[in-house]
Short mmCIF file of C-alpha atoms in Angstrom, two decimals:
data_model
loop_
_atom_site.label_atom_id
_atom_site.label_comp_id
_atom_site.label_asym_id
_atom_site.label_seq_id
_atom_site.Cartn_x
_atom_site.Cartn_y
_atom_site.Cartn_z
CA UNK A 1 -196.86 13.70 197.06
CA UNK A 2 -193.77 12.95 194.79
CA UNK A 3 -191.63 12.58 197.95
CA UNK A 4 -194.16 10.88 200.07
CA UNK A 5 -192.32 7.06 201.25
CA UNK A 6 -193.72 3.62 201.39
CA UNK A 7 -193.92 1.58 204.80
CA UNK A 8 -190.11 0.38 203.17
CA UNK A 9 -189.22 3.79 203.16
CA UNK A 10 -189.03 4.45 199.22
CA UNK A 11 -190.23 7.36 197.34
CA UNK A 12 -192.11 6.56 194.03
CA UNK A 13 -188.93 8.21 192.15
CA UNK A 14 -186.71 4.79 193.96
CA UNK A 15 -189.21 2.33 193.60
CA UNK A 16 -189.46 3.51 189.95
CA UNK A 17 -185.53 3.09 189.95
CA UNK A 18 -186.15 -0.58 191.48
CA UNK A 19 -187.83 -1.93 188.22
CA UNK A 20 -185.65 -0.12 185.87
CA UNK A 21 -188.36 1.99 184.59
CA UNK A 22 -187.00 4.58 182.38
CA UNK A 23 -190.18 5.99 181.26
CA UNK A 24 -191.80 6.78 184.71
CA UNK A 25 -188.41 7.77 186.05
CA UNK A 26 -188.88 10.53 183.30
CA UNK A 27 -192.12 11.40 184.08
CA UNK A 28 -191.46 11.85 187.60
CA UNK A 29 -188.36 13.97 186.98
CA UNK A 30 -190.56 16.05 185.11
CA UNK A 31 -193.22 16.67 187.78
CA UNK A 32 -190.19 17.35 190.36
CA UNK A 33 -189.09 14.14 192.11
CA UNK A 34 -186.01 14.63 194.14
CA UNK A 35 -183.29 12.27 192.69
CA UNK A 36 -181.49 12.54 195.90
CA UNK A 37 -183.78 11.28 198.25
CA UNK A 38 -182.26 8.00 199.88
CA UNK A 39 -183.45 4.60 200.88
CA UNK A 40 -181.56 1.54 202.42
CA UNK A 41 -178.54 2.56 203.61
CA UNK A 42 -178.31 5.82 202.41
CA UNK A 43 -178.86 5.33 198.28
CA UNK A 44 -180.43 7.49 195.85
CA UNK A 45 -181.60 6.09 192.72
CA UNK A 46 -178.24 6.93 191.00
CA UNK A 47 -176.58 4.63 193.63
CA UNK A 48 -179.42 2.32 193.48
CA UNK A 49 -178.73 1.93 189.39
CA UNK A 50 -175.46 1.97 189.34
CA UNK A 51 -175.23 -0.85 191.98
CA UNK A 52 -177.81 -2.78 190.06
CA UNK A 53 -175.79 -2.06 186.44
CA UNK A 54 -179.22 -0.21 185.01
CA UNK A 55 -176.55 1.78 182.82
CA UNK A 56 -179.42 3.99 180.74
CA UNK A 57 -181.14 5.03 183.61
CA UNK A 58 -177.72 5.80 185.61
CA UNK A 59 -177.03 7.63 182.48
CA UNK A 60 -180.37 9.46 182.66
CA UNK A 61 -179.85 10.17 186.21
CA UNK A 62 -176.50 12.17 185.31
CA UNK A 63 -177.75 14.01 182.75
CA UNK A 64 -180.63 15.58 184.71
CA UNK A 65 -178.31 16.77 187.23
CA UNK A 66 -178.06 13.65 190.02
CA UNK A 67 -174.88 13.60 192.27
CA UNK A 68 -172.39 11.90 191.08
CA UNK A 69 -170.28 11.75 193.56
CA UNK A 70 -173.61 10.64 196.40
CA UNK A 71 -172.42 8.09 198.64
CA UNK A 72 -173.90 5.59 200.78
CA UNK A 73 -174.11 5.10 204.00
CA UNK A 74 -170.83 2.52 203.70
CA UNK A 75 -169.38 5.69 201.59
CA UNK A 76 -169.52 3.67 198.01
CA UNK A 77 -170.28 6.34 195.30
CA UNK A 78 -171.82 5.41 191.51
CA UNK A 79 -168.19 4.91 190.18
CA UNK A 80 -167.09 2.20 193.04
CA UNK A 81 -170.85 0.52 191.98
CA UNK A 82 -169.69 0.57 188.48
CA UNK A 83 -166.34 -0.72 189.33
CA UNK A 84 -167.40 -3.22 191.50
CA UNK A 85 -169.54 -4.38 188.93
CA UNK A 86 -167.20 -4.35 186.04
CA UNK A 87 -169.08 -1.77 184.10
CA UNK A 88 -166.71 -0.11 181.72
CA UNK A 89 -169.60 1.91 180.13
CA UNK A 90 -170.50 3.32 183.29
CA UNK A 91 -167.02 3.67 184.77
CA UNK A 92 -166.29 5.33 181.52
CA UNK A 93 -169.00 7.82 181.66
CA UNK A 94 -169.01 8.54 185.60
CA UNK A 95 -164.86 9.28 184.75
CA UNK A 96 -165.30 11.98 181.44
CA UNK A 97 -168.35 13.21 183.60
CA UNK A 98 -166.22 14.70 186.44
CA UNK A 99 -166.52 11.26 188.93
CA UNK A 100 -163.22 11.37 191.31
CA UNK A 101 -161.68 8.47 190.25
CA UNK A 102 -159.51 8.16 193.28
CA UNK A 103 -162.97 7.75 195.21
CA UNK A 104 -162.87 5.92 198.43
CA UNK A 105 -165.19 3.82 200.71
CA UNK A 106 -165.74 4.11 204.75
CA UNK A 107 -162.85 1.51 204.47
CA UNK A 108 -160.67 3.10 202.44
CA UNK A 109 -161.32 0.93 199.34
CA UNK A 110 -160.35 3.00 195.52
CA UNK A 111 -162.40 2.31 192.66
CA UNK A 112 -159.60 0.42 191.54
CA UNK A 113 -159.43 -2.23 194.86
CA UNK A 114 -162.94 -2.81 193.74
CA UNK A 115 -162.20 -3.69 190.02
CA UNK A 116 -159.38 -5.67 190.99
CA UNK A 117 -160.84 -7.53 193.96
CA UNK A 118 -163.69 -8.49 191.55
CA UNK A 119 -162.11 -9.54 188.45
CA UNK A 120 -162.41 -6.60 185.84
CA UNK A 121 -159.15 -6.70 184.21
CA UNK A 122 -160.64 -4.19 181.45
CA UNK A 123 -162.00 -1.94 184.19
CA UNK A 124 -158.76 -2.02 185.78
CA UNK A 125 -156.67 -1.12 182.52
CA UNK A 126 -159.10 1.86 182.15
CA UNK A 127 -158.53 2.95 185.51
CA UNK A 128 -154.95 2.63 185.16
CA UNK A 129 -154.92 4.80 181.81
CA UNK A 130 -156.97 7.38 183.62
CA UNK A 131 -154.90 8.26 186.39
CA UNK A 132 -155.77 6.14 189.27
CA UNK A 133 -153.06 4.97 191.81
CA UNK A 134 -152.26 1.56 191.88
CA UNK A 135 -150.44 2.13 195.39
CA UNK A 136 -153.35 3.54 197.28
CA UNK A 137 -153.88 1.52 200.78
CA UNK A 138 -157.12 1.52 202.18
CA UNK A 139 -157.73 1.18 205.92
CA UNK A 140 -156.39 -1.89 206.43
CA UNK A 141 -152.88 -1.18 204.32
CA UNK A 142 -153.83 -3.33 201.50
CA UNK A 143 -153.76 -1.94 197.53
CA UNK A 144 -155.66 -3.29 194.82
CA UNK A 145 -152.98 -5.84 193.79
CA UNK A 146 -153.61 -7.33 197.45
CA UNK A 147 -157.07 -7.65 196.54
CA UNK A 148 -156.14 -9.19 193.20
CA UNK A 149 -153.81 -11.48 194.08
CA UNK A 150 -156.11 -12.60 197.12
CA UNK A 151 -158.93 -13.54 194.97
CA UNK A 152 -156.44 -15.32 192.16
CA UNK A 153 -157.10 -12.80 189.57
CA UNK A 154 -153.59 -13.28 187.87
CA UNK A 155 -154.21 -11.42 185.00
CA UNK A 156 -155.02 -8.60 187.06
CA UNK A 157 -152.05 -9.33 189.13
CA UNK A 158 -149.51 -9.25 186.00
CA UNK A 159 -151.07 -5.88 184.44
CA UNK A 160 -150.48 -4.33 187.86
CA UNK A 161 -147.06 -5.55 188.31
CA UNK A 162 -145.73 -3.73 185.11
#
């Protein structure tokens, strides 16, 4: 019953995720819903949070044992949400919870490309103190401070220039 789908092809478990309700997302974990079942494209309800910024329940979703490293079908896993997003909490806690910060997309696009294309000058100086390579290329040979300097993110720009 718990993995049963709708006619839009969601388990109760990723609708639950879809209105950011923590309690019944509990209660459903408890009875045995499968928090990697997918949906559009390929998300589970960690992806699903973390692309939507619900930072408790993504949080939640960790610490009962979700994937962290689950991709979608374009390949973006919870960290490249949370980057993308410019969600230094989640970033944060995806990175000390064993997240590959060097993750990439089906294009080749780093955690960091995303921060950078998208304006998180604060995600990027994490990522930067954590380890990730500024110098990675994705598909199409362009690194983050491409992206950066594309979308007039000068700040961004300068930090990765030093």
């Amino acid at each position: 019953m718990l993995e049963c789908k709708d006619s839009n092809g969601r388990t109760i478990l990723i609708a639950a995720t879809e209105k950011n309700d923590i309690n019944l997302v509990k209660l459903l974990i408890s009875k045995g819903a499968n928090t990697e079942a997918t949906y559009k494209n390929g998300k589970t309800s960690l992806l699903y949070a973390s692309e939507n910024n619900f930072t408790e329940l993504a949080i939640l979703l960790i610490s009962i044992g979700a994937n962290i490293e689950a991709k979608d079908s374009g390949g973006k896993t919870p960290l490249i949400y949370a980057s993308k997003n410019g969600n230094l909490e989640l970033v944060k806690y995806f990175f000390t919870n064993g997240a590959n910060i060097e993750a990439k997309d089906s294009d080749g696009k780093t955690v960091l490309i995303y921060a950078s294309e998208n304006g998180h000058l604060e995600v990027v100086r994490y990522l930067i103190f954590a380890g990730a390579n500024k110098d990675v290329k994705n598909r199409y040979g362009l690194t983050a401070i491409v992206y950066a300097r594309r979308e007039n993110h000068h700040d961004i720009v300068k930090f990765l220039e030093k």
